[in-house]
Amino acid sequence: MFDTAAAGSASPLFIAGIGLAGMCLGLLADALVRRALPQLAGEPTTRLRITTAAATFALSALLAWRFGSAAELPAYVLLGIFAVPLARIDIVHQLLPNRLVGSLFGAGLALLGFAALASGAAGDLLRGAAGAAILFFFYLILALTSGNGLGMGDVKLAAPLGLYLGYLGWAQLFYGGALAFIAGGIASIVLVLKNRENKPQEVAYGPSMLAAGIAIIVLIP
């Protein structure tokens, strides 16, 4: 089982240290993404680097506050690091690259598997795997019935999100999936209202899914 005693009890120094480590790893990940997907990553401007550094620091620090020294912390920091380039690319290109989504799923499964082994929580890992399948098929059904709404990239992203949410519990999986769908719908309405004369054909649901998932992970113990 997840060690709730370690969650939320980390010292400010520990949280800041994890935030800095996440920031450095985020900048490294951004450079690797830029090298692997140069047509999608965009120009490496100073503003972009600062934004990436700030976002990964904040997410890593939040997750350090949430998990403390629990064995699951590296896996969830990885989610925060991947969330930044995934959200940026989806906003700009309305695309979630398979290489990034697949890497997030594979690495997350490995790190959560290690955490489950270290803490004797095989049931949590099995629930996470079930969560990945459930959220994937839920979003697949939505994509097939929503016209120009959800895309297959969003469906694929649902699998790692389901893994991370399901590992923590069925409540996190339910609320994370529901909030992601609601947040995506709100974002779509806002974009339509802002562009009444030129309505967008596609909406980037990925950022809403990632934001909702991480919010539920951080806020629901």
XYZ file of C-alpha atoms in Angstrom:
221
model
C 0.000 0.000 0.000
C 1.038 3.609 -0.587
C 2.835 5.020 2.465
C 0.503 7.805 3.574
C 2.740 8.571 6.557
C 5.433 9.837 4.189
C 2.987 11.975 2.223
C 2.637 15.645 3.092
C 5.311 15.447 5.826
C 8.369 16.481 3.806
C 10.549 19.345 4.971
C 10.759 22.584 2.941
C 14.400 21.773 2.154
C 13.453 18.369 0.758
C 10.644 19.891 -1.309
C 12.947 22.588 -2.693
C 15.604 19.990 -3.489
C 13.164 17.807 -5.408
C 11.876 20.925 -7.176
C 15.409 21.815 -8.304
C 16.118 18.239 -9.369
C 12.870 18.181 -11.336
C 13.741 21.500 -12.949
C 17.137 20.207 -14.108
C 15.623 16.976 -15.390
C 12.877 18.975 -17.095
C 15.406 21.093 -18.976
C 17.315 17.944 -19.943
C 14.101 16.274 -21.091
C 13.208 19.375 -23.099
C 16.579 19.224 -24.871
C 16.082 15.521 -25.635
C 12.580 16.152 -26.964
C 13.931 18.970 -29.107
C 16.539 16.628 -30.544
C 14.132 13.750 -31.119
C 11.196 15.840 -32.383
C 12.692 19.053 -33.800
C 9.666 19.743 -35.986
C 7.374 19.826 -32.939
C 9.492 21.183 -30.088
C 9.858 24.736 -31.402
C 12.730 27.186 -31.086
C 14.758 26.974 -27.838
C 14.136 30.589 -26.799
C 15.100 32.013 -23.411
C 11.436 32.556 -22.572
C 10.648 28.928 -23.373
C 13.505 27.674 -21.206
C 12.414 29.866 -18.287
C 8.817 28.684 -18.625
C 9.926 25.053 -18.744
C 12.184 25.500 -15.720
C 9.481 27.250 -13.683
C 6.782 24.727 -14.575
C 8.887 21.652 -13.844
C 10.142 23.157 -10.573
C 6.599 23.918 -9.425
C 5.212 20.518 -10.404
C 8.121 18.611 -8.869
C 7.884 20.591 -5.634
C 4.129 20.006 -5.421
C 4.600 16.287 -5.945
C 7.387 16.198 -3.354
C 4.997 17.857 -0.883
C 2.336 15.283 -1.797
C 4.449 12.114 -1.622
C 7.297 13.023 0.689
C 9.949 10.310 0.692
C 7.577 7.584 -0.531
C 8.948 5.160 -3.106
C 6.368 6.416 -5.619
C 7.822 9.934 -5.738
C 10.214 9.413 -8.718
C 7.393 8.019 -10.850
C 5.128 10.988 -10.176
C 7.906 13.536 -10.654
C 8.462 11.890 -14.039
C 4.801 12.538 -14.852
C 5.252 16.220 -14.002
C 8.356 16.448 -16.178
C 6.652 14.823 -19.174
C 3.516 16.925 -18.721
C 5.292 20.151 -19.692
C 6.464 19.260 -23.240
C 3.327 17.219 -23.894
C 1.065 20.150 -23.009
C 3.163 22.633 -24.993
C 3.251 20.495 -28.131
C -0.477 19.779 -27.933
C -1.343 23.465 -27.559
C 0.779 24.449 -30.560
C 0.237 21.477 -32.882
C -2.909 19.750 -31.516
C -0.782 16.624 -31.364
C 0.470 14.268 -28.648
C 3.524 12.427 -30.029
C 3.412 8.653 -29.663
C 7.078 8.603 -28.653
C 6.446 10.842 -25.661
C 3.186 9.217 -24.575
C 4.646 5.727 -24.985
C 7.798 6.669 -23.083
C 5.715 8.126 -20.249
C 3.679 4.937 -20.012
C 6.678 2.603 -20.162
C 8.820 4.564 -17.716
C 5.890 5.139 -15.377
C 5.067 1.431 -15.367
C 8.692 0.568 -14.586
C 9.037 3.121 -11.771
C 5.679 2.283 -10.222
C 6.550 -1.400 -10.526
C 9.755 -0.756 -8.597
C 7.839 1.234 -5.973
C 5.255 -1.527 -5.625
C 8.013 -4.108 -5.222
C 9.812 -1.969 -2.622
C 6.671 -1.394 -0.560
C 4.965 -4.739 -1.137
C 2.070 -3.108 -2.979
C 1.511 -5.413 -5.938
C -2.215 -4.758 -5.659
C -1.664 -1.041 -6.276
C 0.256 -1.812 -9.461
C -2.448 -4.174 -10.684
C -5.072 -1.531 -9.977
C -2.946 0.982 -11.889
C -2.770 -1.361 -14.883
C -6.535 -1.825 -14.713
C -6.936 1.939 -14.464
C -4.851 2.405 -17.607
C -7.092 0.015 -19.540
C -10.318 1.489 -18.149
C -9.430 5.116 -18.883
C -8.048 4.204 -22.322
C -11.269 2.470 -23.398
C -13.425 5.189 -21.818
C -11.649 7.856 -23.855
C -11.688 5.645 -26.945
C -15.476 5.461 -26.756
C -15.669 9.224 -26.269
C -13.355 9.827 -29.233
C -15.411 7.588 -31.511
C -18.635 9.355 -30.580
C -17.523 12.989 -30.216
C -16.913 14.020 -33.829
C -14.158 16.658 -33.865
C -13.608 16.482 -30.099
C -11.136 14.025 -28.635
C -8.398 12.645 -30.869
C -6.460 9.402 -30.746
C -3.561 11.181 -29.072
C -5.873 12.022 -26.170
C -7.008 8.400 -26.071
C -3.413 7.191 -25.860
C -2.583 9.737 -23.154
C -5.463 8.348 -21.096
C -3.499 5.115 -20.599
C -0.562 6.554 -18.603
C -2.906 8.904 -16.749
C -5.068 5.937 -15.825
C -1.977 4.084 -14.640
C -0.878 6.917 -12.354
C -4.371 7.631 -11.041
C -5.366 4.002 -10.651
C -2.205 3.203 -8.711
C -3.401 5.573 -5.983
C -6.991 4.341 -5.850
C -10.313 3.940 -7.619
C -11.505 7.322 -6.351
C -8.512 9.077 -7.927
C -9.147 7.253 -11.193
C -12.811 8.255 -11.260
C -12.326 11.884 -10.275
C -9.238 12.309 -12.454
C -11.000 10.972 -15.531
C -14.154 12.971 -14.868
C -12.342 16.219 -14.108
C -10.183 15.859 -17.218
C -13.291 15.490 -19.384
C -14.999 18.469 -17.716
C -11.871 20.654 -17.930
C -11.446 19.783 -21.602
C -15.063 20.689 -22.289
C -14.698 24.032 -20.512
C -11.497 24.791 -22.442
C -13.296 23.968 -25.687
C -16.180 26.320 -24.852
C -13.786 29.124 -23.929
C -11.901 28.756 -27.214
C -15.120 28.769 -29.213
C -16.317 31.923 -27.463
C -12.965 33.640 -28.052
C -12.948 32.691 -31.745
C -16.560 33.039 -32.792
C -15.656 34.128 -36.304
C -13.053 31.399 -36.758
C -14.070 28.462 -34.621
C -11.231 25.991 -33.986
C -11.632 22.613 -35.668
C -9.603 20.856 -33.002
C -9.138 21.528 -29.311
C -6.029 20.564 -27.363
C -7.468 18.311 -24.663
C -4.061 17.026 -23.547
C -3.232 19.988 -21.261
C -6.630 19.722 -19.565
C -6.195 15.986 -19.061
C -2.711 16.428 -17.597
C -3.705 19.347 -15.374
C -6.767 17.541 -14.053
C -4.858 14.325 -13.422
C -2.040 16.037 -11.545
C -4.521 18.143 -9.559
C -6.338 15.015 -8.388
C -3.034 13.289 -7.579
C -1.915 16.241 -5.463
C -5.218 17.043 -3.744
C -6.751 13.638 -3.000
C -4.731 11.590 -0.475
